[in-house]
Short mmCIF file of C-alpha atoms (C1' of nucleotides) in Angstrom, two decimals:
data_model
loop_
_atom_site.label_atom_id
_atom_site.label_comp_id
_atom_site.label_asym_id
_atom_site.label_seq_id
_atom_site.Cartn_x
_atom_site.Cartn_y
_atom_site.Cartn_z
CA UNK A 1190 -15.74 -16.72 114.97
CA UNK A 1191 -14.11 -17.14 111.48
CA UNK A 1192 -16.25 -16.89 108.01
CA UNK A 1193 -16.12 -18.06 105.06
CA UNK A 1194 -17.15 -15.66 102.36
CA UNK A 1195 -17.08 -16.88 98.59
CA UNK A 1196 -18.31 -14.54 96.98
CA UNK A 1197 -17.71 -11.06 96.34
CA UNK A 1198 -16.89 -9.06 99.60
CA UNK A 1199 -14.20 -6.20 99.98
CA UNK A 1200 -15.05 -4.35 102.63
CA UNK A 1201 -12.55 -1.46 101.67
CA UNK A 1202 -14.24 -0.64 98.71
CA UNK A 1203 -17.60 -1.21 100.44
CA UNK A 1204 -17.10 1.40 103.39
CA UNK A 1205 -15.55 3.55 100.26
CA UNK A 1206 -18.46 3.24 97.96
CA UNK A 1207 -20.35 6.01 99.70
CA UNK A 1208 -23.42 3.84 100.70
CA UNK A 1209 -22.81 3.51 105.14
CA UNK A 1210 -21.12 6.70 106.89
CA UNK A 1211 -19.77 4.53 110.38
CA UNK A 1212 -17.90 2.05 108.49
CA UNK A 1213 -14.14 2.38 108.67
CA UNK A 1214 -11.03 0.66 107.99
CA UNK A 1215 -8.61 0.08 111.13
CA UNK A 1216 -5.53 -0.98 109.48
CA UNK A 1217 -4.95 -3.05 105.86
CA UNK A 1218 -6.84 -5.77 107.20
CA UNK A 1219 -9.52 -4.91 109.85
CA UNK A 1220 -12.79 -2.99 109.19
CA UNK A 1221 -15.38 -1.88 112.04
CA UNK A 1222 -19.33 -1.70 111.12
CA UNK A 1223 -21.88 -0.73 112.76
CA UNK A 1224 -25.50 -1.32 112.88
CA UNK A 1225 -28.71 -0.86 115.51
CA UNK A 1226 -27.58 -1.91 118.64
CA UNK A 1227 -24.46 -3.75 117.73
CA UNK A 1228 -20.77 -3.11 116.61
CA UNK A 1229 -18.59 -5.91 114.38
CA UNK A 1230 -14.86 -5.60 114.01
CA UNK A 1231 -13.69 -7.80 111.16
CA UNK A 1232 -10.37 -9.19 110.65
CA UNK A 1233 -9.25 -10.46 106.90
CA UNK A 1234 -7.79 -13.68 108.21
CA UNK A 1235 -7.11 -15.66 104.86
CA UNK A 1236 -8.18 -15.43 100.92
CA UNK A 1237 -11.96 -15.78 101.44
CA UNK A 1238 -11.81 -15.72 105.01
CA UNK A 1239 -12.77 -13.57 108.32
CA UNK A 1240 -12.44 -13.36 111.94
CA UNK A 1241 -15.58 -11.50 112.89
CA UNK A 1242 -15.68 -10.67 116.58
CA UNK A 1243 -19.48 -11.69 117.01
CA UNK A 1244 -21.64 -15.27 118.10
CA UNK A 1245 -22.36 -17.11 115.51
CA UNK A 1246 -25.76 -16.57 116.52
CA UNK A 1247 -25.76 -12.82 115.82
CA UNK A 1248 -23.64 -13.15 112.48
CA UNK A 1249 -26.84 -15.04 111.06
CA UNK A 1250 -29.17 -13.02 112.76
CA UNK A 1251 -27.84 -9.19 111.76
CA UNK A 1252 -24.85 -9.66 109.86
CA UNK A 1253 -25.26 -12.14 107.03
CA UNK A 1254 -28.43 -9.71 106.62
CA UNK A 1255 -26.62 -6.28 106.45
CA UNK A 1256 -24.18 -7.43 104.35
CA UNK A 1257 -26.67 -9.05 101.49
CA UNK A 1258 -25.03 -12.51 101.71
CA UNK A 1259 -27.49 -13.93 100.36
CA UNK A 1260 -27.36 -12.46 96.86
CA UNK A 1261 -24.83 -13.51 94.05
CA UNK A 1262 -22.86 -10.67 93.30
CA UNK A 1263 -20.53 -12.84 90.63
CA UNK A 1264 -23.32 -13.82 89.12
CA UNK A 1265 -24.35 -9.69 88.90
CA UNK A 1266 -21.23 -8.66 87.71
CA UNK A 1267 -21.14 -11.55 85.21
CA UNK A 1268 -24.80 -10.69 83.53
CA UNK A 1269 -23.09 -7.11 82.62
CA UNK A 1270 -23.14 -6.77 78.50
CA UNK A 1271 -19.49 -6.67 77.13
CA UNK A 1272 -20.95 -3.89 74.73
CA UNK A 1273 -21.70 -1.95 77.86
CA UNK A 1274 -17.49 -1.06 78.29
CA UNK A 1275 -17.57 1.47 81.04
CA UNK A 1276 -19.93 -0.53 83.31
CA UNK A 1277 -18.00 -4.29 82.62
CA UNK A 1278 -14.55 -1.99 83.70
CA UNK A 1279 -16.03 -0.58 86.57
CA UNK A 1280 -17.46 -3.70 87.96
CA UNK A 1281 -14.08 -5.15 87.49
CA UNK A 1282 -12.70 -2.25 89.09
CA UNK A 1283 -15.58 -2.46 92.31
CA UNK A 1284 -15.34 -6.63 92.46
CA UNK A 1285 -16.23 -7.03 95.83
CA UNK A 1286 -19.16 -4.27 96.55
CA UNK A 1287 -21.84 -5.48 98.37
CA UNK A 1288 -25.23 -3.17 98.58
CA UNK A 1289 -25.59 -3.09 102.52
CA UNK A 1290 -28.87 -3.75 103.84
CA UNK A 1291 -29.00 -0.64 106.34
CA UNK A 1292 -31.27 0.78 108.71
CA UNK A 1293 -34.05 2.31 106.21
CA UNK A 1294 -34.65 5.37 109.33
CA UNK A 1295 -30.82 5.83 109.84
CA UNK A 1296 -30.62 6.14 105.68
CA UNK A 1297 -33.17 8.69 105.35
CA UNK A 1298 -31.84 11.38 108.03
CA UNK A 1299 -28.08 10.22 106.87
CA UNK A 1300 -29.25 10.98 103.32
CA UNK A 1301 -30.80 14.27 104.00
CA UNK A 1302 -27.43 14.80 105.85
CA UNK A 1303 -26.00 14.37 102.43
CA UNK A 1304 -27.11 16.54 100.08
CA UNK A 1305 -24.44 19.14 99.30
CA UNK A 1306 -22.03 17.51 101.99
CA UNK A 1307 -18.72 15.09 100.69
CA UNK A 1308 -18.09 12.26 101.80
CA UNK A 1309 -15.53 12.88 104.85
CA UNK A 1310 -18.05 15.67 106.16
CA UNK A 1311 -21.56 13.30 105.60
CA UNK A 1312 -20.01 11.11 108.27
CA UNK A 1313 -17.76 13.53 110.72
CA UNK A 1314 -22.25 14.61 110.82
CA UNK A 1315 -23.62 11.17 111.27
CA UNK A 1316 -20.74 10.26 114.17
CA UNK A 1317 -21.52 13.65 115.80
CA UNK A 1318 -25.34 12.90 115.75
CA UNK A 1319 -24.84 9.23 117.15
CA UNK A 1320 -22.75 11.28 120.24
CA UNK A 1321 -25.12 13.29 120.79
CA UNK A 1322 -28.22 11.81 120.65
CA UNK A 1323 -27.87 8.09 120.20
CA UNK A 1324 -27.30 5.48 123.08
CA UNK A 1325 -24.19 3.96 124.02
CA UNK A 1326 -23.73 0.60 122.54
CA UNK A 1327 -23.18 -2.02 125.48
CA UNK A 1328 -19.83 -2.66 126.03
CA UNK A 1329 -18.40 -0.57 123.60
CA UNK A 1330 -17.27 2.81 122.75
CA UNK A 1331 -19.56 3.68 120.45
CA UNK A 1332 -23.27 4.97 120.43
CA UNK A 1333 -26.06 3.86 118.09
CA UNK A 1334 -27.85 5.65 115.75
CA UNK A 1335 -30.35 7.71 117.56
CA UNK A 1336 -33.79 6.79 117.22
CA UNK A 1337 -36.96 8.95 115.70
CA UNK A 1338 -37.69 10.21 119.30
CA UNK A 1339 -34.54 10.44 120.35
CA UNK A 1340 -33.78 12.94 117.18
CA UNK A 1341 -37.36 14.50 117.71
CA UNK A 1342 -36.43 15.41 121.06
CA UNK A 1343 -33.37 18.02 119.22
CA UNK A 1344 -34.34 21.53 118.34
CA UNK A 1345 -33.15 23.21 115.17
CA UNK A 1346 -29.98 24.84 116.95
CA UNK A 1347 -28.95 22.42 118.48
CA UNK A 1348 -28.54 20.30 115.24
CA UNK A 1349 -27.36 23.47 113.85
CA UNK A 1350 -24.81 23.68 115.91
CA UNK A 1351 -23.60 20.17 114.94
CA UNK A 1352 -23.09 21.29 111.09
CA UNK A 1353 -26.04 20.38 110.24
CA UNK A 1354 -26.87 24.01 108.29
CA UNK A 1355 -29.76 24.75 106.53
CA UNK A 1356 -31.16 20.71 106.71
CA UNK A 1357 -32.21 20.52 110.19
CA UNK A 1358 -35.57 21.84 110.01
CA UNK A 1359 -36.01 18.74 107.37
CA UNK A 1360 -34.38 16.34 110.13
CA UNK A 1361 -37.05 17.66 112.32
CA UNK A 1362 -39.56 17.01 109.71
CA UNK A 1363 -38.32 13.72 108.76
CA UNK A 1364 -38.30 12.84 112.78
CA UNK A 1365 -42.40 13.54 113.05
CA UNK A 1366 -43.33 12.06 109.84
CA UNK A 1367 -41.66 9.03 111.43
CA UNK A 1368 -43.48 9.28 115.03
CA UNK A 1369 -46.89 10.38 113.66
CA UNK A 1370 -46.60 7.37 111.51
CA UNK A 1371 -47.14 9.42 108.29
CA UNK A 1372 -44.36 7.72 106.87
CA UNK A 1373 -44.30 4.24 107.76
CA UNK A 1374 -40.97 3.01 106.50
CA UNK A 1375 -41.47 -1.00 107.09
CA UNK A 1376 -44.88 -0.21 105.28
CA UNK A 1377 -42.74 1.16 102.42
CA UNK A 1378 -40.54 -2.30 102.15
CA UNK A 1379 -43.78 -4.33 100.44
CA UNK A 1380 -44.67 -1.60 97.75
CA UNK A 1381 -42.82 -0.73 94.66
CA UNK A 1382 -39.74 1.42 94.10
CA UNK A 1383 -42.28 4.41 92.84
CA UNK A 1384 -45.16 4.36 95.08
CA UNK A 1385 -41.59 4.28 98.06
CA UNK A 1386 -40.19 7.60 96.34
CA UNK A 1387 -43.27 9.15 96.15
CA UNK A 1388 -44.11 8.53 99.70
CA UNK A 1389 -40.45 8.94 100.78
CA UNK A 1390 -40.83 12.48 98.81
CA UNK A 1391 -43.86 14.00 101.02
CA UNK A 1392 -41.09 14.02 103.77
CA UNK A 1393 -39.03 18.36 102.82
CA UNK A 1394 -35.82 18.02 102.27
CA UNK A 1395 -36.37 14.58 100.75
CA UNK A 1396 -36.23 14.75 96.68
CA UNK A 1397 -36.05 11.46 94.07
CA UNK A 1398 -32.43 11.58 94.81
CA UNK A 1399 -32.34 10.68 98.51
CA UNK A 1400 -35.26 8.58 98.30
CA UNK A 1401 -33.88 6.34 96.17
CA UNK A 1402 -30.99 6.13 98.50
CA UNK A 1403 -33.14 5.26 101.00
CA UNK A 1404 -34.73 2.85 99.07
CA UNK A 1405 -31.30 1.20 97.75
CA UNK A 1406 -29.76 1.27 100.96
CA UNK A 1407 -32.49 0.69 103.69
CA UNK A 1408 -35.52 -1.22 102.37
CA UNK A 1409 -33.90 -3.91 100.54
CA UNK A 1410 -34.48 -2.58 96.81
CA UNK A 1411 -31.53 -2.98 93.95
CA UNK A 1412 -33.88 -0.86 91.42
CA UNK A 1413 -33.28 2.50 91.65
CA UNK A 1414 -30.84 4.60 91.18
CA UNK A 1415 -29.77 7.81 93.03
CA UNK A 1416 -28.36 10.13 90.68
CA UNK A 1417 -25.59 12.59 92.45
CA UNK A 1418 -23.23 14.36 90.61
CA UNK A 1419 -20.93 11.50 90.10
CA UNK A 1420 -23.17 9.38 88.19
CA UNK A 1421 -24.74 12.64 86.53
CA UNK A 1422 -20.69 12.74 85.15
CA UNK A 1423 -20.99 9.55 84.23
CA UNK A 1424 -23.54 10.02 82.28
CA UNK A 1425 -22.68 12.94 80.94
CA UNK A 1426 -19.04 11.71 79.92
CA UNK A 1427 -19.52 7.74 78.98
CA UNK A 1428 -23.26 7.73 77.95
CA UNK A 1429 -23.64 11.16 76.44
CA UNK A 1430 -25.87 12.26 78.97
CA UNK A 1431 -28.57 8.76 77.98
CA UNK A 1432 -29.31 6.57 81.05
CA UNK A 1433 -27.83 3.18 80.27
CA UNK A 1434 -30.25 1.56 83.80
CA UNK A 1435 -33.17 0.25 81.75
CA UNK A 1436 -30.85 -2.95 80.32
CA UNK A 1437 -29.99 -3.80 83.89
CA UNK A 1438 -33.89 -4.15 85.24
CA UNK A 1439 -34.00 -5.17 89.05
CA UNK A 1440 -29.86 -4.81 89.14
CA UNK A 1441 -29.85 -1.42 88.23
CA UNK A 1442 -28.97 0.13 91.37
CA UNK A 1443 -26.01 -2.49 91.81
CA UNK A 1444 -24.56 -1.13 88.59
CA UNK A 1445 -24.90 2.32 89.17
CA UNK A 1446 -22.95 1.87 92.73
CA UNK A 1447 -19.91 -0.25 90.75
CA UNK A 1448 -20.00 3.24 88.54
CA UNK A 1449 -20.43 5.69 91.44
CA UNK A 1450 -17.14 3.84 93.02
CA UNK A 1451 -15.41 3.92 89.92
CA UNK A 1452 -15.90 7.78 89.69
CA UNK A 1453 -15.20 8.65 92.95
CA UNK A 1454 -12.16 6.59 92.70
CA UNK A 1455 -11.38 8.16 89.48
CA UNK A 1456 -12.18 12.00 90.70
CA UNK A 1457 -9.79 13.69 88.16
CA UNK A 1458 -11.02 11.90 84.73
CA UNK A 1459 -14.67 12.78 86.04
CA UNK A 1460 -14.03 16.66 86.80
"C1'" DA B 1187 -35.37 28.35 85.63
"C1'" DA B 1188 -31.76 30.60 88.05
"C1'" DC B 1189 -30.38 31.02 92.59
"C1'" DC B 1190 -29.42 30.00 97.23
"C1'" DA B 1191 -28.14 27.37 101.49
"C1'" DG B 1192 -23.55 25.33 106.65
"C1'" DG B 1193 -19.41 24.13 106.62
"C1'" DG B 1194 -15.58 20.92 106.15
"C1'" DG B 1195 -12.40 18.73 102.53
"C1'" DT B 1196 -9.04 19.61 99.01
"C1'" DA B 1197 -5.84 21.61 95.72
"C1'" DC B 1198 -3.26 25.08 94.84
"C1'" DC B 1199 -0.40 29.08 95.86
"C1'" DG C 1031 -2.19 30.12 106.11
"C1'" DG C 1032 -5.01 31.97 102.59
"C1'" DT C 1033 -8.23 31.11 99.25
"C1'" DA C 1034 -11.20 29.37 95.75
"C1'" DC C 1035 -13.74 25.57 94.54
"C1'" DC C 1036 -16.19 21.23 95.54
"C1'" DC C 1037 -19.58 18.20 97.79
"C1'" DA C 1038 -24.20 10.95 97.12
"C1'" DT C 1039 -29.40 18.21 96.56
"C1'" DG C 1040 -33.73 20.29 97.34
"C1'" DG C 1041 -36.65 24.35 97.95
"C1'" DT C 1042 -38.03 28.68 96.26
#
DNA sequence: AACCAGGGGTACC
DNA sequence: GGTACCCATGGT
C-alpha cells in the first residue's frame, strides 16, 4: 500500500538517531523495521510518499502507532526558542525524527544491552539475541524479539557467550522482575515519568539513564531525558554544563534526541 | 568517589 | 595487522 506522510518522517535519520537497534536502511530509498511479530519494508516512492509492504489494516493497527503519527512534529520543532541556537540548528539538522513508540520489554533489555556498547555493537547484540532466542517471524527471515520467558529460559553463559559481558546477570534479572510481575511495565505506562524511573530502577543494571530510555522509547513518554555521553557533551560544550530541558516541559525528550543526532552526527566537534 | 567491567568499532600508524 | 581509545552506564 502507498502512504502519505506530511509531516516530519526521515527514516534515515530515525534508524540513525540511536533510539531502535533492528532498523536498517536497504539502499537510498528503502528502510526495513521491525516490531513484535511483524516486519515492514518501506519504499520512499515520492516527496511525502511511501510504499509500505503491509495491509492497510496492519499499518493503522501497529504502524501508524510505532511510528508516533499521530503527533505534530512541525509543530515541535517550530515551538523551539530562537534564543535557544544549538537546539533550533539541530532540529533543523534532525527534521524528520520521529520518537518510535517501541516495545517498552524489548527497550529495557536493549537498553541494558547499551550501556558501555556503541551503536554498531548495541545492535550486532540485539540481532544475535533475536537468533537465538526469539521466534521466527512468519514468512520472513527474521525472528522477533524474544519474549521475558523466552530470555528467562538463557543462563548467564550462554548470553555471555553472545557478547553480552558483564550485563547478563542484569538481563536475567530484568527477565524475572518481568515474569514475577515485580515490574509490571503496562502498569508503568499510567504513572508519571518519576514514580516509572524509580520503579524501572529496582530492576540491577537499570540506572536513571536507561530508564528513561525505556520510558522515552517504550511507554509512550516525551519527558525525560536519557543523558549518555553525547548529550553530557552537549551540555558540557553548548550549555556550560546547565540543563537547558526545563523550557521544553512535556517535549523535552524530543529535543534532547534532535541534539543526541546532531552530536553523533557531528562526532569530531563533540570529542 | 575512584575504579572496574565484554568486546566490537574506529582512527591512526 | 597492531594498537590505543571509545562506546545511548551502573555497581561497588
Amino acid at each position: 500500500m502507498v502512504i502519505r506522510i506530511e509531516d516530519d518522517f526521515s527514516p534515515e535519520k530515525i534508524i540513525k538517531s540511536g533510539q531502535c537497534f533492528r532498523g536498517c536502511g536497504l539502499s537510498l530509498n528503502s528502510f526495513r523495521f521491525i516490531t513484535g511479530r511483524h516486519e515492514l519494508f518501506l519504499t520512499k516512492a515520492g516527496e511525502d510518499t511511501y510504499r509500505a509492504d503491509c495491509s492497510d489494516a496492519e499499518w493503522k493497527e501497529i504502524w501508524e502507532d510505532y511510528f508516533d503519527l499521530g503527533r505534530n512534529y512541525t509543530a515541535v520543532r517550530q515551538s523551539i526558542p530562537a534564543e535557544d541556537v544549538f537546539l533550533t540548528e539541530a532540529a533543523a539538522y534532525g527534521r524528520g525524527i520521529r520518537i518510535l513508540r517501541q516495545d517498552p520489554w524489548e527497550m529495557l533489555i536493549t537498553f541494558i544491552i547499551s550501556q558501555r556498547k556503541n551503536i554498531p555493537a548495541i545492535r550486532q547484540c540485539v540481532e544475535k539475541l533475536c537468533r537465538r532466542y526469539g521466534a521466527p517471524i512468519s514468512g520472513r527471515k527474521e525472528y522477533a524479539f524474544p519474549e521475558p520467558d523466552q530470555l528467562a529460559a538463557a543462563s548467564q553463559q550462554e548470553l555471555r557467550a553472545l557478547g553480552l559481558g558483564y550485563r547478563a546477570p542484569y538481563i536475567v534479572d530484568a527477565a524475572s522482575a518481568i515474569l514475577s510481575g515485580k515490574v509490571s511495565l503496562e502498569e508503568l505506562k499510567g504513572r508519571s515519568p518519576q514514580e516509572a524511573i524509580d520503579n524501572l530502577q529496582q530492576i540491577r543494571g537499570v540506572g536513571i539513564k536507561v530508564a528513561s530510555c525505556v520510558c522515552l522509547f517504550g511507554l509512550g513518554m516525551t519527558s525525560p531525558v536519557p543523558v549518555d555521553v553525547w548529550i553530557r557533551r552537549v551540555l558540557d560544550q553548548k550549555y556550560g554544563g546547565k540543563n537547558p530541558w526545563k523550557r521544553y516541559g512535556d517535549n523535552a525528550g524530543i529535543a534532547q534526541q534532535y541534539a543526541f543526532y546532531y552530536a553523533v552526527s557531528h562526532r569530531d566537534e563533540f570529542r
